[in-house]
């Protein structure tokens, strides 16, 4: 995947997608597999908005059962199964524990009914059946839980991912299937014939011609609709979600908890050797370009964690924090947690098709529906092929066998430590061999970027050449996650391409 802005000027595309988050990437892949000539642009980096600021979960959303969103949960559980099959190097099972507490907003019996329904809705796509945890077993298995009010619990399975890496992987797959994708290209005007755009790297302005334009800009959907002359909105009621990152605390499972202040669901999750605490769920009026983590957000999440788990987290323990804006549909009144995570297609008078709402787990199905609408517009009848499509880094062999064998080969061939080799295979899948090949010319690339972290210097060279990483944040926040764990790196002079910070 390489940036070729000049190719965007070449002829007329069947489809131009504005937005390089997971929805746009999914549409680009689906449409390319159907034989469409596809272009995709984003004014920033791929996954630089909501698609890198999620809870890192591929899940059915057990809490949505409380709002009666059974079809959404059913669809999400089955999409979860597809992702576990089609991207096993990025998406993997994760055990969750729900502790039951006396006087909680959701009583134990309701959780038990919900988990039974969750298992039934998953059907053959279930990761593993839920099971009860008597108090003695719970305290033995999860010693981090404070004993006050604890009455037992239950365990179930969902899945976890690196959200930015999954988006990049889908984008790479689309590129491999013929899509022309480019980051840092902004659409400044839209009409029936395409878009007037600016290359934000050099300031040049030009036109991309397309038979159909899709607005997949996430929380920027309303802004693009206005740019296309659609004044019927706003279509979104954005909700801000904040997460905190702390050092790893030895957790072997994730926890689903109810916040003591308002009863909302939040998570404490082991992720990439660290601990993730989130999320908030509040209406936001500042817009996606001015999103910030406030002191109140931090205090809220620390209060939730410390109500249930030991040792307590203090502000000094927080390594970093990030905020994302959920592009929820502005169709229901009430608090943000009650808004549906379903999505909606909007067809503007000027011909623009926009995607509002949705959740990360169901991106593939959303993209299929969007591409179906585009196909009808273009009078193309090919059906989608993404349900069984294995993403670019997914090996043909069973994942467990491939991971073990390839890690051993990389260690033997390039002198990598076993943890370093496992890291490359776990992040890049079958492309780990290509990443490691850079070590032939640069053996020093086997050194860790930050002592104690698994990321290797050699990865920057590969990300520069094959993952369209251009700015320091591209390398540190999305291709790797080092900037989340070590925010000071973002302020230091940075040179990508496998060379060291100075």
Short mmCIF file of C-alpha atoms in Angstrom, two decimals:
data_model
loop_
_atom_site.label_atom_id
_atom_site.label_comp_id
_atom_site.label_asym_id
_atom_site.label_seq_id
_atom_site.Cartn_x
_atom_site.Cartn_y
_atom_site.Cartn_z
CA UNK A 1 0.00 0.00 0.00
CA UNK A 2 1.70 3.15 -1.23
CA UNK A 3 0.50 6.73 -1.55
CA UNK A 4 0.02 7.74 -5.19
CA UNK A 5 -1.91 11.00 -5.29
CA UNK A 6 -1.31 11.48 -9.03
CA UNK A 7 -3.36 8.34 -9.75
CA UNK A 8 -6.40 10.06 -8.21
CA UNK A 9 -6.41 12.48 -11.14
CA UNK A 10 -6.55 9.66 -13.68
CA UNK A 11 -9.95 9.26 -15.35
CA UNK A 12 -13.27 8.70 -13.63
CA UNK A 13 -13.69 6.36 -10.66
CA UNK A 14 -16.83 4.33 -10.10
CA UNK A 15 -16.72 5.26 -6.43
CA UNK A 16 -15.00 7.92 -4.33
CA UNK A 17 -15.06 7.32 -0.57
CA UNK A 18 -14.39 10.24 1.75
CA UNK A 19 -13.24 8.95 5.12
CA UNK A 20 -10.44 6.52 5.98
CA UNK A 21 -11.84 5.01 9.16
CA UNK A 22 -13.07 1.45 9.40
CA UNK A 23 -16.34 2.12 7.57
CA UNK A 24 -14.64 3.76 4.61
CA UNK A 25 -11.98 1.05 4.52
CA UNK A 26 -14.67 -1.62 4.59
CA UNK A 27 -16.56 -0.04 1.69
CA UNK A 28 -13.33 0.30 -0.31
CA UNK A 29 -12.60 -3.40 0.13
CA UNK A 30 -16.13 -4.56 -0.63
CA UNK A 31 -16.44 -2.37 -3.73
CA UNK A 32 -13.00 -3.34 -5.03
CA UNK A 33 -13.86 -7.03 -4.70
CA UNK A 34 -16.95 -6.38 -6.83
CA UNK A 35 -14.81 -4.92 -9.59
CA UNK A 36 -15.50 -1.22 -8.99
CA UNK A 37 -12.79 1.32 -9.68
CA UNK A 38 -12.40 2.82 -6.21
CA UNK A 39 -10.68 5.86 -4.72
CA UNK A 40 -10.55 6.66 -1.00
CA UNK A 41 -9.25 9.80 0.71
CA UNK A 42 -8.98 11.08 4.27
CA UNK A 43 -8.03 14.58 5.38
CA UNK A 44 -5.81 13.04 8.07
CA UNK A 45 -4.31 9.63 8.55
CA UNK A 46 -6.27 6.41 8.22
CA UNK A 47 -8.02 5.50 11.51
CA UNK A 48 -7.03 8.86 13.00
CA UNK A 49 -10.55 9.52 14.34
CA UNK A 50 -12.96 7.20 16.11
CA UNK A 51 -11.45 4.08 14.55
CA UNK A 52 -8.35 4.33 16.75
CA UNK A 53 -10.19 5.46 19.90
CA UNK A 54 -12.52 2.56 20.67
CA UNK A 55 -12.55 0.15 23.62
CA UNK A 56 -10.56 -2.30 21.42
CA UNK A 57 -13.39 -4.83 21.58
CA UNK A 58 -15.00 -6.97 18.90
CA UNK A 59 -18.17 -7.87 20.72
CA UNK A 60 -21.88 -8.46 20.51
CA UNK A 61 -22.53 -5.76 23.09
CA UNK A 62 -24.21 -7.55 25.96
CA UNK A 63 -25.30 -4.21 27.43
CA UNK A 64 -27.38 -3.49 24.31
CA UNK A 65 -29.73 -6.30 25.35
CA UNK A 66 -30.94 -4.03 28.14
CA UNK A 67 -32.26 -1.62 25.48
CA UNK A 68 -33.88 -4.38 23.44
CA UNK A 69 -31.39 -4.18 20.53
CA UNK A 70 -31.61 -7.95 19.88
CA UNK A 71 -31.08 -7.78 16.08
CA UNK A 72 -27.99 -5.60 16.57
CA UNK A 73 -26.53 -8.00 19.13
CA UNK A 74 -27.28 -11.01 16.92
CA UNK A 75 -25.60 -9.36 13.94
CA UNK A 76 -22.60 -8.23 15.99
CA UNK A 77 -22.04 -11.68 17.49
CA UNK A 78 -21.96 -13.28 14.06
CA UNK A 79 -19.68 -10.55 12.68
CA UNK A 80 -17.44 -11.21 15.68
CA UNK A 81 -17.19 -14.82 14.52
CA UNK A 82 -16.24 -13.74 11.01
CA UNK A 83 -13.49 -11.45 12.28
CA UNK A 84 -12.02 -14.16 14.48
CA UNK A 85 -11.80 -16.31 11.35
CA UNK A 86 -10.72 -13.64 8.85
CA UNK A 87 -8.20 -11.71 10.97
CA UNK A 88 -6.94 -14.02 13.76
CA UNK A 89 -3.64 -12.14 14.11
CA UNK A 90 -5.48 -8.96 15.11
CA UNK A 91 -8.70 -10.26 16.67
CA UNK A 92 -8.54 -12.86 19.45
CA UNK A 93 -10.86 -14.20 22.19
CA UNK A 94 -10.98 -12.41 25.52
CA UNK A 95 -12.51 -13.65 28.77
CA UNK A 96 -14.79 -11.25 30.65
CA UNK A 97 -15.91 -11.37 34.27
CA UNK A 98 -19.08 -9.69 35.55
CA UNK A 99 -19.05 -9.45 39.36
CA UNK A 100 -22.44 -9.39 41.05
CA UNK A 101 -22.83 -6.86 43.85
CA UNK A 102 -25.57 -6.38 46.41
CA UNK A 103 -27.87 -3.50 45.48
CA UNK A 104 -26.45 -3.04 41.96
CA UNK A 105 -28.56 -1.39 39.27
CA UNK A 106 -28.59 -4.65 37.30
CA UNK A 107 -29.37 -7.59 39.62
CA UNK A 108 -27.62 -10.94 39.28
CA UNK A 109 -30.68 -12.71 37.85
CA UNK A 110 -30.89 -10.21 35.00
CA UNK A 111 -27.23 -10.73 34.13
CA UNK A 112 -27.78 -14.51 34.11
CA UNK A 113 -30.74 -14.19 31.76
CA UNK A 114 -28.76 -11.81 29.54
CA UNK A 115 -25.78 -14.14 29.31
CA UNK A 116 -28.01 -17.10 28.43
CA UNK A 117 -29.60 -15.03 25.68
CA UNK A 118 -26.13 -13.87 24.56
CA UNK A 119 -25.03 -17.50 24.16
CA UNK A 120 -28.20 -18.38 22.24
CA UNK A 121 -27.91 -15.40 19.89
CA UNK A 122 -24.29 -16.31 19.12
CA UNK A 123 -25.26 -19.84 18.11
CA UNK A 124 -22.45 -21.66 16.34
CA UNK A 125 -20.43 -18.42 16.29
CA UNK A 126 -20.06 -18.49 20.06
CA UNK A 127 -16.50 -18.33 21.35
CA UNK A 128 -17.32 -20.27 24.53
CA UNK A 129 -20.41 -20.58 26.69
CA UNK A 130 -20.79 -18.34 29.71
CA UNK A 131 -20.56 -19.90 33.16
CA UNK A 132 -21.46 -18.89 36.71
CA UNK A 133 -18.75 -17.99 39.21
CA UNK A 134 -19.68 -18.75 42.83
CA UNK A 135 -18.23 -16.28 45.31
CA UNK A 136 -15.42 -18.60 46.46
CA UNK A 137 -14.34 -19.32 42.87
CA UNK A 138 -14.59 -15.66 41.90
CA UNK A 139 -12.38 -14.51 44.77
CA UNK A 140 -9.84 -17.23 44.02
CA UNK A 141 -9.71 -16.52 40.26
CA UNK A 142 -9.94 -12.71 40.44
CA UNK A 143 -8.09 -11.52 43.57
CA UNK A 144 -8.16 -7.93 42.28
CA UNK A 145 -11.86 -7.57 43.14
CA UNK A 146 -12.65 -5.79 46.39
CA UNK A 147 -14.83 -7.95 48.67
CA UNK A 148 -17.33 -5.26 49.71
CA UNK A 149 -20.82 -6.23 48.55
CA UNK A 150 -19.51 -9.02 46.30
CA UNK A 151 -22.03 -11.84 45.79
CA UNK A 152 -20.43 -13.99 43.06
CA UNK A 153 -20.38 -13.39 39.32
CA UNK A 154 -20.22 -14.88 35.86
CA UNK A 155 -17.69 -15.30 33.05
CA UNK A 156 -18.23 -15.07 29.30
CA UNK A 157 -16.15 -14.56 26.18
CA UNK A 158 -15.99 -11.82 23.57
CA UNK A 159 -13.00 -10.71 21.48
CA UNK A 160 -10.33 -8.04 21.49
CA UNK A 161 -8.42 -6.22 18.76
CA UNK A 162 -6.04 -3.41 18.01
CA UNK A 163 -8.57 -1.12 16.34
CA UNK A 164 -6.15 1.07 14.38
CA UNK A 165 -4.21 -1.96 13.13
CA UNK A 166 -7.42 -3.65 11.98
CA UNK A 167 -8.41 -0.54 10.03
CA UNK A 168 -4.96 -0.40 8.40
CA UNK A 169 -5.25 -4.10 7.56
CA UNK A 170 -8.62 -3.61 5.85
CA UNK A 171 -7.19 -0.61 3.97
CA UNK A 172 -4.20 -2.66 2.83
CA UNK A 173 -6.52 -5.41 1.66
CA UNK A 174 -8.55 -2.88 -0.34
CA UNK A 175 -5.37 -1.50 -1.88
CA UNK A 176 -4.23 -5.01 -2.80
CA UNK A 177 -7.58 -5.52 -4.56
CA UNK A 178 -7.07 -2.38 -6.66
CA UNK A 179 -8.41 0.54 -4.61
CA UNK A 180 -6.44 3.78 -4.83
CA UNK A 181 -6.21 5.06 -1.26
CA UNK A 182 -4.51 8.21 0.04
CA UNK A 183 -4.29 9.82 3.45
CA UNK A 184 -3.87 13.58 4.00
CA UNK A 185 -6.12 14.47 1.08
CA UNK A 186 -9.11 16.64 2.04
CA UNK A 187 -12.38 17.03 0.14
CA UNK A 188 -13.18 20.77 0.12
CA UNK A 189 -16.17 20.59 -2.24
CA UNK A 190 -18.48 17.74 -3.33
CA UNK A 191 -20.95 17.40 -6.20
CA UNK A 192 -22.46 14.78 -8.50
CA UNK A 193 -19.27 14.47 -10.53
CA UNK A 194 -16.82 13.93 -7.69
CA UNK A 195 -14.86 16.19 -5.38
CA UNK A 196 -12.49 19.11 -5.32
CA UNK A 197 -9.63 18.11 -3.01
CA UNK A 198 -6.45 19.46 -1.48
CA UNK A 199 -3.33 17.41 -0.87
CA UNK A 200 -2.49 18.50 2.66
CA UNK A 201 1.10 17.38 2.25
CA UNK A 202 2.01 19.92 -0.45
CA UNK A 203 -1.07 22.17 -0.75
CA UNK A 204 -1.93 21.26 -4.36
CA UNK A 205 -5.60 21.33 -5.34
CA UNK A 206 -7.21 19.10 -7.95
CA UNK A 207 -10.41 17.27 -8.87
CA UNK A 208 -11.26 13.60 -8.39
CA UNK A 209 -13.99 12.54 -10.81
CA UNK A 210 -16.36 9.79 -9.72
CA UNK A 211 -19.76 8.40 -10.67
CA UNK A 212 -20.71 8.10 -6.99
CA UNK A 213 -19.41 9.65 -3.77
CA UNK A 214 -19.83 8.02 -0.36
CA UNK A 215 -19.45 10.06 2.82
CA UNK A 216 -17.93 7.73 5.44
CA UNK A 217 -16.41 10.48 7.56
CA UNK A 218 -17.70 9.27 10.94
CA UNK A 219 -18.18 12.23 13.28
CA UNK A 220 -17.48 14.59 10.35
CA UNK A 221 -20.48 13.24 8.36
CA UNK A 222 -22.65 16.31 9.00
CA UNK A 223 -19.86 18.70 7.97
CA UNK A 224 -19.42 16.89 4.65
CA UNK A 225 -23.17 16.80 4.04
CA UNK A 226 -23.24 20.59 4.40
CA UNK A 227 -20.25 20.85 2.06
CA UNK A 228 -22.29 18.90 -0.50
CA UNK A 229 -25.24 21.27 -0.13
CA UNK A 230 -27.40 19.07 2.13
CA UNK A 231 -28.99 21.29 4.77
CA UNK A 232 -31.39 18.66 6.16
CA UNK A 233 -29.15 17.65 9.07
CA UNK A 234 -27.70 17.34 11.55
CA UNK A 235 -27.95 13.57 11.29
CA UNK A 236 -25.65 12.79 14.23
CA UNK A 237 -25.79 13.19 17.99
CA UNK A 238 -22.15 12.48 18.86
CA UNK A 239 -21.17 10.83 22.13
CA UNK A 240 -17.69 11.20 23.63
CA UNK A 241 -15.88 8.16 24.95
CA UNK A 242 -12.70 8.52 27.01
CA UNK A 243 -10.28 5.78 28.02
CA UNK A 244 -7.35 5.77 30.43
CA UNK A 245 -4.21 3.65 30.08
CA UNK A 246 -2.20 2.40 33.04
CA UNK A 247 0.62 -0.09 33.43
CA UNK A 248 -0.27 -3.76 33.25
CA UNK A 249 -1.66 -5.01 36.55
CA UNK A 250 -1.52 -8.74 35.96
CA UNK A 251 -5.16 -9.05 34.93
CA UNK A 252 -5.99 -12.35 33.26
CA UNK A 253 -9.55 -11.33 32.35
CA UNK A 254 -11.42 -8.15 31.48
CA UNK A 255 -14.08 -6.82 33.84
CA UNK A 256 -17.51 -5.50 32.92
CA UNK A 257 -18.58 -3.15 35.73
CA UNK A 258 -21.35 -0.68 36.60
CA UNK A 259 -20.18 2.80 37.51
CA UNK A 260 -21.15 3.75 41.08
CA UNK A 261 -22.14 7.30 40.08
CA UNK A 262 -24.66 6.56 37.32
CA UNK A 263 -24.87 2.79 36.81
CA UNK A 264 -23.40 2.90 33.28
CA UNK A 265 -21.35 -0.01 31.99
CA UNK A 266 -17.58 0.47 31.80
CA UNK A 267 -14.65 -1.91 31.29
CA UNK A 268 -11.26 -2.64 32.79
CA UNK A 269 -9.31 -4.55 30.17
CA UNK A 270 -5.81 -6.01 29.78
CA UNK A 271 -4.52 -4.75 26.42
CA UNK A 272 -1.04 -4.94 24.86
CA UNK A 273 0.55 -5.46 28.25
CA UNK A 274 -1.23 -2.43 29.72
CA UNK A 275 -4.56 -1.80 31.47
CA UNK A 276 -7.35 0.02 29.66
CA UNK A 277 -10.15 1.69 31.67
CA UNK A 278 -13.18 3.06 29.87
CA UNK A 279 -15.37 4.41 28.70
CA UNK A 280 -17.28 7.58 29.40
CA UNK A 281 -20.48 8.21 27.46
CA UNK A 282 -21.41 11.88 27.33
CA UNK A 283 -22.88 14.20 24.74
CA UNK A 284 -20.27 16.42 23.15
CA UNK A 285 -20.83 19.82 21.59
CA UNK A 286 -17.21 20.72 20.79
CA UNK A 287 -16.94 18.70 17.57
CA UNK A 288 -14.39 16.10 16.44
CA UNK A 289 -11.60 18.59 15.73
CA UNK A 290 -11.59 19.93 19.31
CA UNK A 291 -12.06 16.72 21.26
CA UNK A 292 -10.21 16.61 24.58
CA UNK A 293 -9.90 14.53 27.74
CA UNK A 294 -11.00 16.61 30.74
CA UNK A 295 -10.15 16.33 34.42
CA UNK A 296 -13.77 15.29 35.02
CA UNK A 297 -13.40 12.41 32.53
CA UNK A 298 -10.29 11.15 34.31
CA UNK A 299 -11.88 11.46 37.76
CA UNK A 300 -14.98 9.57 36.60
CA UNK A 301 -13.00 6.59 35.32
CA UNK A 302 -10.68 6.47 38.33
CA UNK A 303 -13.71 6.51 40.63
CA UNK A 304 -15.23 3.58 38.77
CA UNK A 305 -12.05 1.52 38.82
CA UNK A 306 -11.34 2.16 42.48
CA UNK A 307 -14.86 1.23 43.57
CA UNK A 308 -14.29 -2.37 42.49
CA UNK A 309 -10.59 -3.16 42.04
CA UNK A 310 -7.37 -3.10 44.01
CA UNK A 311 -4.76 -1.73 44.01
CA UNK A 312 -6.35 1.68 43.50
CA UNK A 313 -5.40 3.78 40.48
CA UNK A 314 -4.21 7.33 41.11
CA UNK A 315 -3.76 10.09 38.57
CA UNK A 316 0.00 9.58 38.70
CA UNK A 317 -0.55 5.97 37.54
CA UNK A 318 -2.20 7.08 34.28
CA UNK A 319 0.25 6.69 31.37
CA UNK A 320 -2.04 8.28 28.83
CA UNK A 321 -5.63 8.88 27.81
CA UNK A 322 -7.55 9.20 24.58
CA UNK A 323 -10.99 10.38 23.51
CA UNK A 324 -13.15 9.31 20.59
CA UNK A 325 -16.43 10.64 19.25
CA UNK A 326 -19.09 8.04 18.45
CA UNK A 327 -21.09 9.13 15.38
CA UNK A 328 -24.46 8.04 16.81
CA UNK A 329 -27.70 8.66 14.94
CA UNK A 330 -29.67 11.70 16.11
CA UNK A 331 -32.96 9.81 16.16
CA UNK A 332 -33.68 9.18 19.82
CA UNK A 333 -33.91 11.48 22.83
CA UNK A 334 -32.35 10.59 26.17
CA UNK A 335 -28.93 9.90 27.54
CA UNK A 336 -26.14 8.85 25.14
CA UNK A 337 -25.85 5.33 26.54
CA UNK A 338 -29.43 4.66 25.43
CA UNK A 339 -28.84 5.72 21.81
CA UNK A 340 -28.81 2.93 19.25
CA UNK A 341 -25.53 1.75 17.73
CA UNK A 342 -27.39 0.88 14.53
CA UNK A 343 -26.54 2.76 11.34
CA UNK A 344 -28.42 4.67 8.69
CA UNK A 345 -27.83 5.45 5.03
CA UNK A 346 -28.60 9.04 4.03
CA UNK A 347 -29.15 9.94 0.40
CA UNK A 348 -28.76 13.68 -0.11
CA UNK A 349 -30.54 15.61 -2.89
CA UNK A 350 -27.21 16.14 -4.64
CA UNK A 351 -26.59 12.38 -4.93
CA UNK A 352 -24.22 11.95 -1.98
CA UNK A 353 -24.61 8.72 0.03
CA UNK A 354 -23.65 9.13 3.70
CA UNK A 355 -23.25 6.57 6.49
CA UNK A 356 -24.32 7.61 9.99
CA UNK A 357 -23.99 5.57 13.17
CA UNK A 358 -22.90 1.96 13.49
CA UNK A 359 -20.39 0.14 15.66
CA UNK A 360 -16.91 -1.12 14.88
CA UNK A 361 -17.73 -4.81 15.16
CA UNK A 362 -20.33 -4.64 12.38
CA UNK A 363 -18.22 -2.60 9.96
CA UNK A 364 -18.15 -5.39 7.35
CA UNK A 365 -21.92 -5.72 7.24
CA UNK A 366 -22.33 -1.92 7.13
CA UNK A 367 -19.91 -1.75 4.22
CA UNK A 368 -21.84 -4.48 2.41
CA UNK A 369 -25.11 -2.54 2.74
CA UNK A 370 -23.45 0.69 1.57
CA UNK A 371 -21.88 -1.03 -1.43
CA UNK A 372 -25.20 -2.65 -2.30
CA UNK A 373 -26.71 0.86 -2.47
CA UNK A 374 -23.84 2.07 -4.65
CA UNK A 375 -24.24 -0.97 -6.92
CA UNK A 376 -27.91 -0.19 -7.42
CA UNK A 377 -27.05 3.39 -8.30
CA UNK A 378 -24.43 2.25 -10.79
CA UNK A 379 -26.58 -0.64 -12.06
CA UNK A 380 -23.95 -3.21 -11.17
CA UNK A 381 -25.22 -6.55 -9.92
CA UNK A 382 -22.19 -8.28 -8.41
CA UNK A 383 -22.74 -9.52 -4.87
CA UNK A 384 -20.43 -8.85 -1.94
CA UNK A 385 -17.62 -11.31 -1.15
CA UNK A 386 -16.29 -10.07 2.18
CA UNK A 387 -18.04 -12.53 4.52
CA UNK A 388 -15.37 -15.18 3.88
CA UNK A 389 -12.59 -12.88 2.73
CA UNK A 390 -9.40 -13.28 4.75
CA UNK A 391 -7.63 -9.99 5.33
CA UNK A 392 -4.20 -9.24 3.90
CA UNK A 393 -2.10 -10.53 6.79
CA UNK A 394 -4.13 -13.65 7.51
CA UNK A 395 -2.29 -16.89 6.69
CA UNK A 396 -3.94 -19.77 4.89
CA UNK A 397 -2.80 -22.24 7.54
CA UNK A 398 -4.48 -22.56 10.96
CA UNK A 399 -3.43 -19.52 12.97
CA UNK A 400 -1.98 -21.31 16.00
CA UNK A 401 0.26 -23.48 13.83
CA UNK A 402 1.35 -20.57 11.66
CA UNK A 403 2.17 -18.35 14.63
CA UNK A 404 4.37 -20.94 16.33
CA UNK A 405 6.21 -22.04 13.20
CA UNK A 406 6.77 -18.56 11.74
CA UNK A 407 8.00 -17.09 15.01
CA UNK A 408 10.55 -19.90 15.29
CA UNK A 409 11.68 -19.32 11.69
CA UNK A 410 12.11 -15.58 12.22
CA UNK A 411 14.14 -16.20 15.36
CA UNK A 412 16.42 -18.64 13.57
CA UNK A 413 16.79 -16.60 10.37
CA UNK A 414 17.23 -13.10 11.82
CA UNK A 415 18.48 -13.72 15.35
CA UNK A 416 15.36 -12.20 16.90
CA UNK A 417 14.45 -13.07 20.44
CA UNK A 418 11.39 -15.28 20.79
CA UNK A 419 9.27 -12.43 22.25
CA UNK A 420 10.29 -10.11 19.39
CA UNK A 421 9.47 -12.73 16.76
CA UNK A 422 6.10 -13.47 18.38
CA UNK A 423 5.36 -9.76 18.46
CA UNK A 424 5.97 -9.35 14.72
CA UNK A 425 3.84 -12.36 13.85
CA UNK A 426 1.08 -11.22 16.19
CA UNK A 427 0.96 -7.74 14.69
CA UNK A 428 1.53 -8.44 10.99
CA UNK A 429 0.47 -12.05 10.48
CA UNK A 430 1.93 -13.48 7.30
CA UNK A 431 3.50 -10.09 6.50
CA UNK A 432 5.84 -10.49 9.49
CA UNK A 433 8.29 -12.18 7.12
CA UNK A 434 8.35 -9.04 4.97
CA UNK A 435 8.89 -6.81 8.00
CA UNK A 436 11.76 -8.97 9.27
CA UNK A 437 13.41 -8.97 5.82
CA UNK A 438 14.39 -5.32 6.42
CA UNK A 439 16.82 -6.63 9.06
CA UNK A 440 19.11 -7.95 6.31
CA UNK A 441 20.20 -4.39 5.50
CA UNK A 442 19.65 -2.96 8.95
CA UNK A 443 20.42 -5.46 11.75
CA UNK A 444 20.11 -2.65 14.31
CA UNK A 445 16.39 -2.62 13.50
CA UNK A 446 15.98 -5.54 15.91
CA UNK A 447 16.46 -3.12 18.83
CA UNK A 448 13.34 -2.06 20.73
CA UNK A 449 12.18 1.51 20.10
CA UNK A 450 11.48 1.93 23.81
CA UNK A 451 13.13 -0.39 26.34
CA UNK A 452 10.56 -2.71 27.84
CA UNK A 453 8.15 -2.40 24.90
CA UNK A 454 7.93 -5.00 22.11
CA UNK A 455 7.94 -2.55 19.16
CA UNK A 456 11.09 -2.79 17.03
CA UNK A 457 12.84 -0.04 15.08
CA UNK A 458 12.61 -2.09 11.90
CA UNK A 459 8.83 -1.73 11.95
CA UNK A 460 9.05 1.98 11.17
CA UNK A 461 10.78 1.29 7.86
CA UNK A 462 8.10 -1.18 6.84
CA UNK A 463 5.31 1.15 7.97
CA UNK A 464 6.82 3.98 5.93
CA UNK A 465 7.14 1.86 2.77
CA UNK A 466 3.99 -0.29 2.93
CA UNK A 467 1.52 1.21 5.41
CA UNK A 468 1.54 4.85 4.28
CA UNK A 469 2.86 6.22 7.59
CA UNK A 470 3.94 9.82 6.99
CA UNK A 471 3.78 11.83 10.22
CA UNK A 472 5.16 10.96 13.65
CA UNK A 473 1.63 10.37 15.00
CA UNK A 474 1.02 7.87 12.19
CA UNK A 475 3.91 5.74 13.46
CA UNK A 476 3.37 6.28 17.18
CA UNK A 477 -0.42 6.34 17.57
CA UNK A 478 -1.76 4.07 14.84
CA UNK A 479 0.88 1.79 13.24
CA UNK A 480 2.26 1.22 16.75
CA UNK A 481 0.61 2.40 19.99
CA UNK A 482 3.75 3.73 21.64
CA UNK A 483 2.44 7.28 21.71
CA UNK A 484 -0.50 6.20 23.86
CA UNK A 485 1.79 4.61 26.43
CA UNK A 486 4.60 7.17 26.21
CA UNK A 487 3.03 10.51 25.17
CA UNK A 488 6.35 12.34 25.48
CA UNK A 489 7.50 10.58 22.29
CA UNK A 490 5.02 12.66 20.30
CA UNK A 491 6.76 15.84 21.44
CA UNK A 492 10.27 14.64 20.68
CA UNK A 493 12.00 15.02 17.29
CA UNK A 494 11.06 11.96 15.30
CA UNK A 495 12.38 10.30 12.15
CA UNK A 496 10.42 7.38 10.78
CA UNK A 497 11.82 4.61 8.66
CA UNK A 498 13.39 2.54 11.39
CA UNK A 499 15.86 5.10 12.66
CA UNK A 500 15.99 6.18 16.26
CA UNK A 501 14.45 9.14 18.02
CA UNK A 502 16.89 11.95 18.69
#
